């Protein structure tokens, strides 16, 4: 299948139609993801992301569309290899901006926050440590702004998702290979992580002892 060919477009259209008729259609999305695995053009993958945007906006509680976007982004990672490609990094930043819009328009949807974790993790793996650190700090600020915005609908759930996202970001940051340059700040981020876990435990609807296992020493 050649990206941009009639057969490619027809196959994508059939998958999209099947997913519309039968929600959470495993077979339709799996076939579409197989098609994505054949694409070797960055621009064609960007076009596939754009195609799924409208679907996500009308199926905000369905994780299928966001999972598909992850498959598309992983295919980008594969075609660029281990290089820190500017095109790949740019597309990942575009995905974060897309999620900014989605989370603001449709607050308190777990699928969006989980997808945000994936994008941040992937960006951290494909940028130098200093930029990954700046990215993490920016994401913490983003989450704090959503926590403070108590005017949105379902604010309690949005707050839980945002605090859980902060825990994820801190944990990812502490696992980065920084060549030793992070040693001076590590204690600070460990303290921030553990304080955020305590906050998450306070606001979580269903109490669980599992939170303690997330803490760092």
CSV table of C-alpha atoms in Angstrom, one decimal:
chain,number,residue,atom,x,y,z
A,1,UNK,CA,0.0,0.0,0.0
A,2,UNK,CA,1.5,3.3,-1.0
A,3,UNK,CA,0.7,6.3,1.2
A,4,UNK,CA,-1.3,8.8,-0.9
A,5,UNK,CA,-2.5,6.2,-3.4
A,6,UNK,CA,-6.1,5.6,-4.1
A,7,UNK,CA,-6.0,2.1,-2.5
A,8,UNK,CA,-4.5,3.6,0.7
A,9,UNK,CA,-7.1,6.3,0.9
A,10,UNK,CA,-9.9,3.8,0.3
A,11,UNK,CA,-8.7,1.5,3.0
A,12,UNK,CA,-8.5,4.3,5.5
A,13,UNK,CA,-12.0,5.5,4.6
A,14,UNK,CA,-13.4,2.0,5.1
A,15,UNK,CA,-11.8,1.7,8.5
A,16,UNK,CA,-13.1,5.1,9.5
A,17,UNK,CA,-16.6,4.2,8.4
A,18,UNK,CA,-16.6,0.9,10.3
A,19,UNK,CA,-15.4,2.6,13.4
A,20,UNK,CA,-18.2,5.1,13.1
A,21,UNK,CA,-20.9,2.5,12.7
A,22,UNK,CA,-19.6,0.2,15.3
A,23,UNK,CA,-18.0,2.1,18.2
A,24,UNK,CA,-14.7,0.7,19.7
A,25,UNK,CA,-14.4,-1.5,16.7
A,26,UNK,CA,-11.2,-3.5,17.4
A,27,UNK,CA,-11.0,-5.0,13.9
A,28,UNK,CA,-11.4,-1.7,12.1
A,29,UNK,CA,-8.8,0.1,14.2
A,30,UNK,CA,-6.4,-2.9,14.0
A,31,UNK,CA,-6.6,-2.9,10.2
A,32,UNK,CA,-6.0,0.8,10.1
A,33,UNK,CA,-3.0,0.4,12.4
A,34,UNK,CA,-1.6,-2.3,10.1
A,35,UNK,CA,-1.9,0.2,7.2
A,36,UNK,CA,0.0,2.8,9.3
A,37,UNK,CA,2.8,0.3,9.8
A,38,UNK,CA,3.4,0.4,6.0
A,39,UNK,CA,3.8,4.1,5.9
A,40,UNK,CA,7.4,5.4,5.6
A,41,UNK,CA,6.6,9.1,4.9
A,42,UNK,CA,6.6,11.5,7.8
A,43,UNK,CA,4.2,13.8,6.0
A,44,UNK,CA,1.8,11.0,5.3
A,45,UNK,CA,1.8,10.1,9.0
A,46,UNK,CA,1.1,13.8,9.9
A,47,UNK,CA,-1.9,13.6,7.5
A,48,UNK,CA,-3.2,10.5,9.3
A,49,UNK,CA,-3.0,12.4,12.6
A,50,UNK,CA,-5.1,15.1,11.1
A,51,UNK,CA,-7.6,12.6,9.8
A,52,UNK,CA,-8.3,11.3,13.3
A,53,UNK,CA,-8.6,14.7,15.0
A,54,UNK,CA,-12.3,15.2,13.9
A,55,UNK,CA,-13.1,11.7,15.1
A,56,UNK,CA,-11.6,12.2,18.5
A,57,UNK,CA,-13.6,15.4,18.9
A,58,UNK,CA,-16.9,13.6,18.5
A,59,UNK,CA,-15.9,10.5,20.5
A,60,UNK,CA,-14.1,12.1,23.5
A,61,UNK,CA,-14.7,9.2,25.9
A,62,UNK,CA,-13.5,6.6,23.4
A,63,UNK,CA,-9.8,5.8,23.8
A,64,UNK,CA,-9.6,4.1,20.4
A,65,UNK,CA,-8.7,7.3,18.5
A,66,UNK,CA,-6.0,8.3,21.0
A,67,UNK,CA,-4.5,4.8,20.9
A,68,UNK,CA,-4.4,5.0,17.1
A,69,UNK,CA,-2.6,8.4,17.4
A,70,UNK,CA,0.0,6.6,19.6
A,71,UNK,CA,0.5,4.0,16.9
A,72,UNK,CA,1.0,6.7,14.3
A,73,UNK,CA,3.5,8.6,16.5
A,74,UNK,CA,5.4,5.3,17.2
A,75,UNK,CA,5.6,4.7,13.5
A,76,UNK,CA,7.2,8.2,13.2
A,77,UNK,CA,9.7,7.1,15.8
A,78,UNK,CA,10.5,4.0,13.8
A,79,UNK,CA,11.1,5.7,10.5
A,80,UNK,CA,13.4,8.3,12.1
A,81,UNK,CA,15.3,5.7,14.1
A,82,UNK,CA,17.4,6.7,17.1
A,83,UNK,CA,18.2,10.2,15.7
A,84,UNK,CA,16.7,13.2,17.5
A,85,UNK,CA,14.9,14.2,14.4
A,86,UNK,CA,13.6,17.8,14.4
A,87,UNK,CA,10.6,16.7,12.3
A,88,UNK,CA,9.7,14.1,14.9
A,89,UNK,CA,10.2,16.4,17.9
A,90,UNK,CA,8.1,19.1,16.1
A,91,UNK,CA,5.3,16.7,15.5
A,92,UNK,CA,5.3,15.6,19.2
A,93,UNK,CA,5.2,19.2,20.3
A,94,UNK,CA,2.3,19.7,17.9
A,95,UNK,CA,0.5,16.8,19.6
A,96,UNK,CA,0.9,18.4,23.0
A,97,UNK,CA,-0.6,21.6,21.6
A,98,UNK,CA,-3.5,19.5,20.2
A,99,UNK,CA,-4.0,18.0,23.6
A,100,UNK,CA,-4.0,21.5,25.2
A,101,UNK,CA,-7.0,22.3,23.0
A,102,UNK,CA,-8.7,19.0,23.6
A,103,UNK,CA,-8.3,19.0,27.4
A,104,UNK,CA,-9.5,22.6,27.6
A,105,UNK,CA,-12.5,21.9,25.4
A,106,UNK,CA,-13.4,18.6,27.0
A,107,UNK,CA,-12.1,18.5,30.6
A,108,UNK,CA,-11.8,15.5,32.9
A,109,UNK,CA,-11.5,12.8,30.1
A,110,UNK,CA,-8.9,10.2,31.2
A,111,UNK,CA,-8.1,9.2,27.6
A,112,UNK,CA,-6.6,12.6,26.9
A,113,UNK,CA,-4.5,12.7,30.0
A,114,UNK,CA,-3.2,9.2,29.4
A,115,UNK,CA,-2.3,10.1,25.8
A,116,UNK,CA,-0.5,13.2,27.2
A,117,UNK,CA,1.6,10.9,29.3
A,118,UNK,CA,2.6,9.0,26.2
A,119,UNK,CA,3.5,12.1,24.3
A,120,UNK,CA,5.6,13.5,27.1
A,121,UNK,CA,7.4,10.2,27.6
A,122,UNK,CA,8.2,9.9,23.9
A,123,UNK,CA,9.5,13.5,23.8
A,124,UNK,CA,11.7,13.0,26.8
A,125,UNK,CA,13.2,10.0,25.1
A,126,UNK,CA,14.1,12.0,21.9
A,127,UNK,CA,15.4,15.3,23.3
A,128,UNK,CA,18.6,16.2,25.2
A,129,UNK,CA,18.3,16.1,29.0
A,130,UNK,CA,18.2,19.9,29.4
A,131,UNK,CA,15.2,20.1,27.1
A,132,UNK,CA,13.6,17.1,28.7
A,133,UNK,CA,13.9,18.9,32.1
A,134,UNK,CA,12.4,22.1,30.7
A,135,UNK,CA,9.6,20.0,29.2
A,136,UNK,CA,8.9,18.4,32.5
A,137,UNK,CA,8.8,21.7,34.3
A,138,UNK,CA,6.5,23.1,31.7
A,139,UNK,CA,4.1,20.1,32.0
A,140,UNK,CA,4.0,20.5,35.8
A,141,UNK,CA,3.0,24.2,35.3
A,142,UNK,CA,0.4,23.1,32.8
A,143,UNK,CA,-1.1,20.6,35.3
A,144,UNK,CA,-1.0,23.1,38.1
A,145,UNK,CA,-3.0,25.5,36.0
A,146,UNK,CA,-5.7,22.9,35.4
A,147,UNK,CA,-5.8,22.0,39.1
A,148,UNK,CA,-6.3,25.7,40.0
A,149,UNK,CA,-9.0,26.2,37.4
A,150,UNK,CA,-12.1,25.2,39.5
A,151,UNK,CA,-14.5,26.8,37.1
A,152,UNK,CA,-14.4,23.9,34.6
A,153,UNK,CA,-17.0,21.1,34.7
A,154,UNK,CA,-16.1,18.0,36.6
A,155,UNK,CA,-13.2,19.9,38.3
A,156,UNK,CA,-12.7,17.2,41.0
A,157,UNK,CA,-12.0,14.6,38.4
A,158,UNK,CA,-9.9,16.9,36.3
A,159,UNK,CA,-7.9,17.7,39.4
A,160,UNK,CA,-7.3,14.0,40.1
A,161,UNK,CA,-6.2,13.4,36.6
A,162,UNK,CA,-3.8,16.4,36.6
A,163,UNK,CA,-2.2,15.4,39.9
A,164,UNK,CA,-1.8,11.8,38.7
A,165,UNK,CA,-0.2,13.3,35.6
A,166,UNK,CA,2.3,15.3,37.7
A,167,UNK,CA,3.3,12.1,39.5
A,168,UNK,CA,3.9,10.4,36.1
A,169,UNK,CA,6.0,13.3,34.9
A,170,UNK,CA,8.2,13.4,38.0
A,171,UNK,CA,8.8,9.7,37.9
A,172,UNK,CA,9.7,9.8,34.2
A,173,UNK,CA,12.1,12.7,34.8
A,174,UNK,CA,13.9,10.8,37.6
A,175,UNK,CA,14.5,7.9,35.3
A,176,UNK,CA,16.2,9.8,32.6
A,177,UNK,CA,19.9,9.1,31.9
A,178,UNK,CA,21.4,12.5,32.4
A,179,UNK,CA,25.1,11.6,32.6
A,180,UNK,CA,25.3,12.7,36.2
A,181,UNK,CA,24.4,16.4,35.7
A,182,UNK,CA,21.0,15.9,37.4
A,183,UNK,CA,22.5,14.8,40.7
A,184,UNK,CA,22.3,18.2,42.4
A,185,UNK,CA,18.6,18.6,41.7
A,186,UNK,CA,17.6,15.0,42.2
A,187,UNK,CA,16.7,15.4,45.9
A,188,UNK,CA,14.5,18.4,45.0
A,189,UNK,CA,12.5,16.4,42.5
A,190,UNK,CA,12.2,13.4,44.7
A,191,UNK,CA,10.7,15.6,47.4
A,192,UNK,CA,8.3,17.1,44.9
A,193,UNK,CA,7.3,13.7,43.6
A,194,UNK,CA,6.6,12.3,47.1
A,195,UNK,CA,4.6,15.4,48.1
A,196,UNK,CA,2.5,15.1,44.9
A,197,UNK,CA,1.9,11.4,45.7
A,198,UNK,CA,0.7,12.5,49.2
A,199,UNK,CA,-1.7,15.0,47.5
A,200,UNK,CA,-3.0,12.3,45.1
A,201,UNK,CA,-3.7,10.0,48.0
A,202,UNK,CA,-5.7,12.7,49.8
A,203,UNK,CA,-7.9,13.5,46.8
A,204,UNK,CA,-8.3,10.0,45.3
A,205,UNK,CA,-11.9,8.7,45.5
A,206,UNK,CA,-10.9,5.1,46.3
A,207,UNK,CA,-8.2,4.9,48.9
A,208,UNK,CA,-5.4,2.4,48.0
A,209,UNK,CA,-2.1,1.5,49.7
A,210,UNK,CA,-0.5,1.3,46.2
A,211,UNK,CA,0.4,5.0,46.2
A,212,UNK,CA,3.1,4.4,48.8
A,213,UNK,CA,5.0,2.1,46.3
A,214,UNK,CA,5.3,5.1,43.9
A,215,UNK,CA,7.5,7.1,46.2
A,216,UNK,CA,11.2,7.5,45.7
A,217,UNK,CA,14.0,7.6,48.3
